[in-house]
């Protein structure tokens, strides 16, 4: 039996996505064995992130900077904007530098079932951002779920008057697929084959 403190750490880790009790115990053992090499750097990284964590006021990304690292990156194409449901989708697309432009995080998807209305998402903010000009293409990279597609069509209508090209991911994205779970090859394919929204 481990002490209460170690048990608490194990339980906290076991609640993380992708970890269970068994992996959590292994992680704790590793951290205890490698105090200098693993435990202390992890502690420092957790503390720094926890103290500086913020939501980007421009795009909705989660970062330690506001505006976030992506928004202030001068190498990114500001004329191309990719709209995603969640921060996890942004990170999935950005992991392999698949998309050269900037992002907009909606904070979810429209859902009658869950009572998510347009005003619960950052749709107004997106329209305002596009209205400011300077954006040529808006990629609606919603998940290939019914709710994701409903959201994409709603946004397409809201942006109808704007002089921008609206595209959406090709359905190399499997139906019902969540971007976050796709491998980079499939995501890259969906992005390359993106087509005008119809
Ligand atoms: Zn940002």
PDB file of C-alpha atoms and ligand atoms in Angstrom:
ATOM      1  CA  UNK A   1       0.000   0.000   0.000  1.00  0.00           C
ATOM      2  CA  UNK A   2       1.261   3.448  -0.925  1.00  0.00           C
ATOM      3  CA  UNK A   3       0.881   6.441   1.375  1.00  0.00           C
ATOM      4  CA  UNK A   4      -2.151   8.695   1.067  1.00  0.00           C
ATOM      5  CA  UNK A   5      -0.135  11.336  -0.793  1.00  0.00           C
ATOM      6  CA  UNK A   6       1.124   8.904  -3.404  1.00  0.00           C
ATOM      7  CA  UNK A   7      -2.333   7.392  -3.732  1.00  0.00           C
ATOM      8  CA  UNK A   8      -3.781  10.876  -4.343  1.00  0.00           C
ATOM      9  CA  UNK A   9      -1.203  11.534  -7.067  1.00  0.00           C
ATOM     10  CA  UNK A  10      -1.967   8.174  -8.687  1.00  0.00           C
ATOM     11  CA  UNK A  11      -5.693   8.887  -8.673  1.00  0.00           C
ATOM     12  CA  UNK A  12      -5.210  12.362 -10.133  1.00  0.00           C
ATOM     13  CA  UNK A  13      -3.111  10.931 -12.979  1.00  0.00           C
ATOM     14  CA  UNK A  14      -5.545   8.060 -13.539  1.00  0.00           C
ATOM     15  CA  UNK A  15      -8.276  10.602 -14.310  1.00  0.00           C
ATOM     16  CA  UNK A  16      -6.325  12.046 -17.237  1.00  0.00           C
ATOM     17  CA  UNK A  17      -7.571  11.110 -20.716  1.00  0.00           C
ATOM     18  CA  UNK A  18      -5.681   8.155 -22.110  1.00  0.00           C
ATOM     19  CA  UNK A  19      -4.433   7.018 -18.718  1.00  0.00           C
ATOM     20  CA  UNK A  20      -6.001   4.480 -16.424  1.00  0.00           C
ATOM     21  CA  UNK A  21      -5.072   3.252 -12.935  1.00  0.00           C
ATOM     22  CA  UNK A  22      -2.412   0.915 -14.292  1.00  0.00           C
ATOM     23  CA  UNK A  23      -0.600   3.519 -16.428  1.00  0.00           C
ATOM     24  CA  UNK A  24      -0.975   6.042 -13.606  1.00  0.00           C
ATOM     25  CA  UNK A  25       0.787   3.706 -11.160  1.00  0.00           C
ATOM     26  CA  UNK A  26       3.585   3.163 -13.659  1.00  0.00           C
ATOM     27  CA  UNK A  27       3.919   6.924 -14.193  1.00  0.00           C
ATOM     28  CA  UNK A  28       4.062   7.542 -10.431  1.00  0.00           C
ATOM     29  CA  UNK A  29       6.731   4.890  -9.954  1.00  0.00           C
ATOM     30  CA  UNK A  30       8.741   6.431 -12.777  1.00  0.00           C
ATOM     31  CA  UNK A  31       8.404   9.928 -11.265  1.00  0.00           C
ATOM     32  CA  UNK A  32       9.524   8.675  -7.854  1.00  0.00           C
ATOM     33  CA  UNK A  33      12.525   6.866  -9.279  1.00  0.00           C
ATOM     34  CA  UNK A  34      13.556   9.818 -11.459  1.00  0.00           C
ATOM     35  CA  UNK A  35      13.083  12.729  -9.108  1.00  0.00           C
ATOM     36  CA  UNK A  36      15.649  14.996 -10.799  1.00  0.00           C
ATOM     37  CA  UNK A  37      15.110  13.892 -14.373  1.00  0.00           C
ATOM     38  CA  UNK A  38      11.328  13.575 -14.496  1.00  0.00           C
ATOM     39  CA  UNK A  39       9.484  14.707 -11.366  1.00  0.00           C
ATOM     40  CA  UNK A  40      11.047  18.154 -10.943  1.00  0.00           C
ATOM     41  CA  UNK A  41      10.875  19.165 -14.638  1.00  0.00           C
ATOM     42  CA  UNK A  42       7.230  18.016 -14.743  1.00  0.00           C
ATOM     43  CA  UNK A  43       6.471  20.012 -11.609  1.00  0.00           C
ATOM     44  CA  UNK A  44       8.118  23.126 -13.034  1.00  0.00           C
ATOM     45  CA  UNK A  45       6.302  22.766 -16.364  1.00  0.00           C
ATOM     46  CA  UNK A  46       2.936  22.244 -14.657  1.00  0.00           C
ATOM     47  CA  UNK A  47       3.484  25.271 -12.446  1.00  0.00           C
ATOM     48  CA  UNK A  48       4.484  27.547 -15.336  1.00  0.00           C
ATOM     49  CA  UNK A  49       1.520  26.493 -17.460  1.00  0.00           C
ATOM     50  CA  UNK A  50      -0.896  26.752 -14.551  1.00  0.00           C
ATOM     51  CA  UNK A  51       0.270  30.273 -13.747  1.00  0.00           C
ATOM     52  CA  UNK A  52       0.214  31.572 -17.321  1.00  0.00           C
ATOM     53  CA  UNK A  53      -2.641  29.602 -18.887  1.00  0.00           C
ATOM     54  CA  UNK A  54      -5.018  31.771 -20.862  1.00  0.00           C
ATOM     55  CA  UNK A  55      -7.480  31.760 -23.743  1.00  0.00           C
ATOM     56  CA  UNK A  56      -6.456  33.719 -26.833  1.00  0.00           C
ATOM     57  CA  UNK A  57      -8.786  36.699 -27.190  1.00  0.00           C
ATOM     58  CA  UNK A  58      -8.411  36.594 -30.982  1.00  0.00           C
ATOM     59  CA  UNK A  59      -8.882  32.932 -31.919  1.00  0.00           C
ATOM     60  CA  UNK A  60      -9.919  31.078 -28.752  1.00  0.00           C
ATOM     61  CA  UNK A  61      -6.837  28.837 -28.631  1.00  0.00           C
ATOM     62  CA  UNK A  62      -5.536  27.872 -25.204  1.00  0.00           C
ATOM     63  CA  UNK A  63      -1.973  29.027 -24.650  1.00  0.00           C
ATOM     64  CA  UNK A  64       0.276  30.814 -22.210  1.00  0.00           C
ATOM     65  CA  UNK A  65       0.207  33.942 -24.404  1.00  0.00           C
ATOM     66  CA  UNK A  66      -2.636  36.250 -25.446  1.00  0.00           C
ATOM     67  CA  UNK A  67      -2.732  36.676 -28.437  1.00  0.00           C
ATOM     68  CA  UNK A  68      -1.507  33.099 -28.764  1.00  0.00           C
ATOM     69  CA  UNK A  69       1.698  31.923 -30.454  1.00  0.00           C
ATOM     70  CA  UNK A  70      -0.196  31.100 -33.658  1.00  0.00           C
ATOM     71  CA  UNK A  71      -1.921  34.495 -33.876  1.00  0.00           C
ATOM     72  CA  UNK A  72       1.337  36.411 -33.506  1.00  0.00           C
ATOM     73  CA  UNK A  73       3.381  34.163 -35.807  1.00  0.00           C
ATOM     74  CA  UNK A  74       4.351  36.364 -38.796  1.00  0.00           C
ATOM     75  CA  UNK A  75       5.077  33.317 -40.982  1.00  0.00           C
ATOM     76  CA  UNK A  76       1.413  32.367 -40.986  1.00  0.00           C
ATOM     77  CA  UNK A  77      -0.849  33.391 -43.819  1.00  0.00           C
ATOM     78  CA  UNK A  78      -3.351  35.893 -42.390  1.00  0.00           C
ATOM     79  CA  UNK A  79      -5.606  35.642 -45.476  1.00  0.00           C
ATOM     80  CA  UNK A  80      -6.583  32.056 -44.694  1.00  0.00           C
ATOM     81  CA  UNK A  81      -8.711  31.195 -41.671  1.00  0.00           C
ATOM     82  CA  UNK A  82      -9.591  27.694 -40.479  1.00  0.00           C
ATOM     83  CA  UNK A  83     -12.658  27.376 -38.244  1.00  0.00           C
ATOM     84  CA  UNK A  84     -12.707  24.432 -35.822  1.00  0.00           C
ATOM     85  CA  UNK A  85     -15.048  23.272 -33.083  1.00  0.00           C
ATOM     86  CA  UNK A  86     -12.600  22.742 -30.258  1.00  0.00           C
ATOM     87  CA  UNK A  87      -9.044  23.583 -29.257  1.00  0.00           C
ATOM     88  CA  UNK A  88      -8.251  19.857 -29.629  1.00  0.00           C
ATOM     89  CA  UNK A  89      -9.136  20.120 -33.345  1.00  0.00           C
ATOM     90  CA  UNK A  90      -6.864  23.144 -33.760  1.00  0.00           C
ATOM     91  CA  UNK A  91      -4.022  21.235 -32.140  1.00  0.00           C
ATOM     92  CA  UNK A  92      -4.698  18.157 -34.304  1.00  0.00           C
ATOM     93  CA  UNK A  93      -4.537  20.235 -37.483  1.00  0.00           C
ATOM     94  CA  UNK A  94      -1.550  22.167 -36.284  1.00  0.00           C
ATOM     95  CA  UNK A  95       0.492  19.246 -35.025  1.00  0.00           C
ATOM     96  CA  UNK A  96       1.973  18.569 -38.449  1.00  0.00           C
ATOM     97  CA  UNK A  97       1.749  22.149 -39.687  1.00  0.00           C
ATOM     98  CA  UNK A  98      -0.988  21.010 -42.052  1.00  0.00           C
ATOM     99  CA  UNK A  99      -2.593  24.411 -42.332  1.00  0.00           C
ATOM    100  CA  UNK A 100      -0.500  27.504 -43.064  1.00  0.00           C
ATOM    101  CA  UNK A 101      -3.064  30.102 -41.989  1.00  0.00           C
ATOM    102  CA  UNK A 102      -4.717  31.099 -38.744  1.00  0.00           C
ATOM    103  CA  UNK A 103      -7.560  29.598 -36.741  1.00  0.00           C
ATOM    104  CA  UNK A 104     -10.854  30.339 -35.083  1.00  0.00           C
ATOM    105  CA  UNK A 105     -12.151  28.102 -32.275  1.00  0.00           C
ATOM    106  CA  UNK A 106     -15.951  28.000 -31.927  1.00  0.00           C
ATOM    107  CA  UNK A 107     -15.988  26.405 -28.495  1.00  0.00           C
ATOM    108  CA  UNK A 108     -18.290  23.556 -29.539  1.00  0.00           C
ATOM    109  CA  UNK A 109     -20.978  22.775 -32.103  1.00  0.00           C
ATOM    110  CA  UNK A 110     -24.647  23.631 -32.449  1.00  0.00           C
ATOM    111  CA  UNK A 111     -26.739  20.983 -30.772  1.00  0.00           C
ATOM    112  CA  UNK A 112     -30.490  20.974 -30.199  1.00  0.00           C
ATOM    113  CA  UNK A 113     -30.034  17.921 -28.003  1.00  0.00           C
ATOM    114  CA  UNK A 114     -27.484  19.531 -25.708  1.00  0.00           C
ATOM    115  CA  UNK A 115     -29.096  22.964 -25.936  1.00  0.00           C
ATOM    116  CA  UNK A 116     -26.097  24.624 -27.613  1.00  0.00           C
ATOM    117  CA  UNK A 117     -27.304  27.740 -29.459  1.00  0.00           C
ATOM    118  CA  UNK A 118     -25.405  30.028 -31.868  1.00  0.00           C
ATOM    119  CA  UNK A 119     -24.858  32.577 -29.097  1.00  0.00           C
ATOM    120  CA  UNK A 120     -23.110  29.921 -26.992  1.00  0.00           C
ATOM    121  CA  UNK A 121     -20.392  29.671 -29.649  1.00  0.00           C
ATOM    122  CA  UNK A 122     -17.987  32.343 -30.915  1.00  0.00           C
ATOM    123  CA  UNK A 123     -19.864  32.718 -34.213  1.00  0.00           C
ATOM    124  CA  UNK A 124     -20.507  36.473 -33.814  1.00  0.00           C
ATOM    125  CA  UNK A 125     -16.833  36.946 -33.099  1.00  0.00           C
ATOM    126  CA  UNK A 126     -15.960  34.992 -36.241  1.00  0.00           C
ATOM    127  CA  UNK A 127     -18.277  37.108 -38.386  1.00  0.00           C
ATOM    128  CA  UNK A 128     -16.762  40.268 -36.884  1.00  0.00           C
ATOM    129  CA  UNK A 129     -13.272  38.961 -37.576  1.00  0.00           C
ATOM    130  CA  UNK A 130     -14.089  38.208 -41.215  1.00  0.00           C
ATOM    131  CA  UNK A 131     -15.916  41.560 -41.641  1.00  0.00           C
ATOM    132  CA  UNK A 132     -12.736  43.399 -40.742  1.00  0.00           C
ATOM    133  CA  UNK A 133     -11.360  42.248 -44.094  1.00  0.00           C
ATOM    134  CA  UNK A 134      -8.009  40.810 -45.122  1.00  0.00           C
ATOM    135  CA  UNK A 135      -9.292  37.226 -45.134  1.00  0.00           C
ATOM    136  CA  UNK A 136      -9.700  35.505 -48.527  1.00  0.00           C
ATOM    137  CA  UNK A 137     -10.588  31.971 -47.542  1.00  0.00           C
ATOM    138  CA  UNK A 138     -12.489  30.507 -44.600  1.00  0.00           C
ATOM    139  CA  UNK A 139     -12.111  26.737 -44.192  1.00  0.00           C
ATOM    140  CA  UNK A 140     -14.977  25.266 -42.192  1.00  0.00           C
ATOM    141  CA  UNK A 141     -13.210  22.326 -40.572  1.00  0.00           C
ATOM    142  CA  UNK A 142     -16.097  21.028 -38.524  1.00  0.00           C
ATOM    143  CA  UNK A 143     -16.240  17.374 -37.575  1.00  0.00           C
ATOM    144  CA  UNK A 144     -18.053  15.099 -40.030  1.00  0.00           C
ATOM    145  CA  UNK A 145     -20.899  14.585 -37.575  1.00  0.00           C
ATOM    146  CA  UNK A 146     -24.485  15.728 -38.130  1.00  0.00           C
ATOM    147  CA  UNK A 147     -24.026  18.510 -35.584  1.00  0.00           C
ATOM    148  CA  UNK A 148     -20.688  19.531 -37.054  1.00  0.00           C
ATOM    149  CA  UNK A 149     -22.194  19.829 -40.512  1.00  0.00           C
ATOM    150  CA  UNK A 150     -25.236  21.723 -39.218  1.00  0.00           C
ATOM    151  CA  UNK A 151     -22.837  24.160 -37.601  1.00  0.00           C
ATOM    152  CA  UNK A 152     -20.841  24.521 -40.844  1.00  0.00           C
ATOM    153  CA  UNK A 153     -23.997  25.346 -42.820  1.00  0.00           C
ATOM    154  CA  UNK A 154     -25.166  27.830 -40.226  1.00  0.00           C
ATOM    155  CA  UNK A 155     -21.809  29.625 -40.383  1.00  0.00           C
ATOM    156  CA  UNK A 156     -21.780  29.522 -44.183  1.00  0.00           C
ATOM    157  CA  UNK A 157     -25.114  31.373 -44.145  1.00  0.00           C
ATOM    158  CA  UNK A 158     -23.833  33.938 -41.686  1.00  0.00           C
ATOM    159  CA  UNK A 159     -20.799  34.578 -43.929  1.00  0.00           C
ATOM    160  CA  UNK A 160     -22.746  34.623 -47.182  1.00  0.00           C
ATOM    161  CA  UNK A 161     -22.466  38.392 -47.630  1.00  0.00           C
ATOM    162  CA  UNK A 162     -18.728  38.448 -47.034  1.00  0.00           C
ATOM    163  CA  UNK A 163     -16.307  38.501 -49.985  1.00  0.00           C
ATOM    164  CA  UNK A 164     -14.548  35.305 -48.901  1.00  0.00           C
ATOM    165  CA  UNK A 165     -14.173  31.839 -50.387  1.00  0.00           C
ATOM    166  CA  UNK A 166     -15.857  29.273 -48.142  1.00  0.00           C
ATOM    167  CA  UNK A 167     -14.499  25.730 -48.238  1.00  0.00           C
ATOM    168  CA  UNK A 168     -14.901  22.665 -46.111  1.00  0.00           C
ATOM    169  CA  UNK A 169     -12.815  19.589 -45.472  1.00  0.00           C
ATOM    170  CA  UNK A 170     -13.204  16.797 -47.995  1.00  0.00           C
ATOM    171  CA  UNK A 171     -14.792  13.735 -46.549  1.00  0.00           C
ATOM    172  CA  UNK A 172     -11.632  11.761 -46.412  1.00  0.00           C
ATOM    173  CA  UNK A 173     -12.772  12.535 -42.870  1.00  0.00           C
ATOM    174  CA  UNK A 174     -14.874   9.472 -42.037  1.00  0.00           C
ATOM    175  CA  UNK A 175     -18.550  10.111 -41.324  1.00  0.00           C
ATOM    176  CA  UNK A 176     -18.976  10.659 -37.618  1.00  0.00           C
ATOM    177  CA  UNK A 177     -15.237  11.265 -37.443  1.00  0.00           C
ATOM    178  CA  UNK A 178     -13.705  13.561 -34.893  1.00  0.00           C
ATOM    179  CA  UNK A 179     -10.691  15.476 -36.173  1.00  0.00           C
ATOM    180  CA  UNK A 180      -8.731  14.941 -33.012  1.00  0.00           C
ATOM    181  CA  UNK A 181      -8.666  11.168 -33.575  1.00  0.00           C
ATOM    182  CA  UNK A 182      -7.555  11.215 -37.202  1.00  0.00           C
ATOM    183  CA  UNK A 183      -4.013  10.454 -38.212  1.00  0.00           C
ATOM    184  CA  UNK A 184      -2.080  13.219 -39.912  1.00  0.00           C
ATOM    185  CA  UNK A 185      -2.212  11.560 -43.331  1.00  0.00           C
ATOM    186  CA  UNK A 186      -6.016  11.497 -43.349  1.00  0.00           C
ATOM    187  CA  UNK A 187      -6.207  15.056 -42.051  1.00  0.00           C
ATOM    188  CA  UNK A 188      -3.728  16.315 -44.647  1.00  0.00           C
ATOM    189  CA  UNK A 189      -5.737  14.571 -47.374  1.00  0.00           C
ATOM    190  CA  UNK A 190      -9.016  16.130 -46.161  1.00  0.00           C
ATOM    191  CA  UNK A 191      -7.416  19.554 -46.065  1.00  0.00           C
ATOM    192  CA  UNK A 192      -5.761  19.281 -49.503  1.00  0.00           C
ATOM    193  CA  UNK A 193      -8.990  18.103 -51.122  1.00  0.00           C
ATOM    194  CA  UNK A 194     -11.093  20.790 -49.465  1.00  0.00           C
ATOM    195  CA  UNK A 195     -13.936  22.001 -51.624  1.00  0.00           C
ATOM    196  CA  UNK A 196     -16.381  24.868 -51.835  1.00  0.00           C
ATOM    197  CA  UNK A 197     -19.200  24.495 -49.373  1.00  0.00           C
ATOM    198  CA  UNK A 198     -22.476  23.558 -51.091  1.00  0.00           C
TER     199      UNK A 198
HETATM  200 ZN1  LIG B   1      -4.851  33.013 -31.122  1.00  0.00          ZN
END
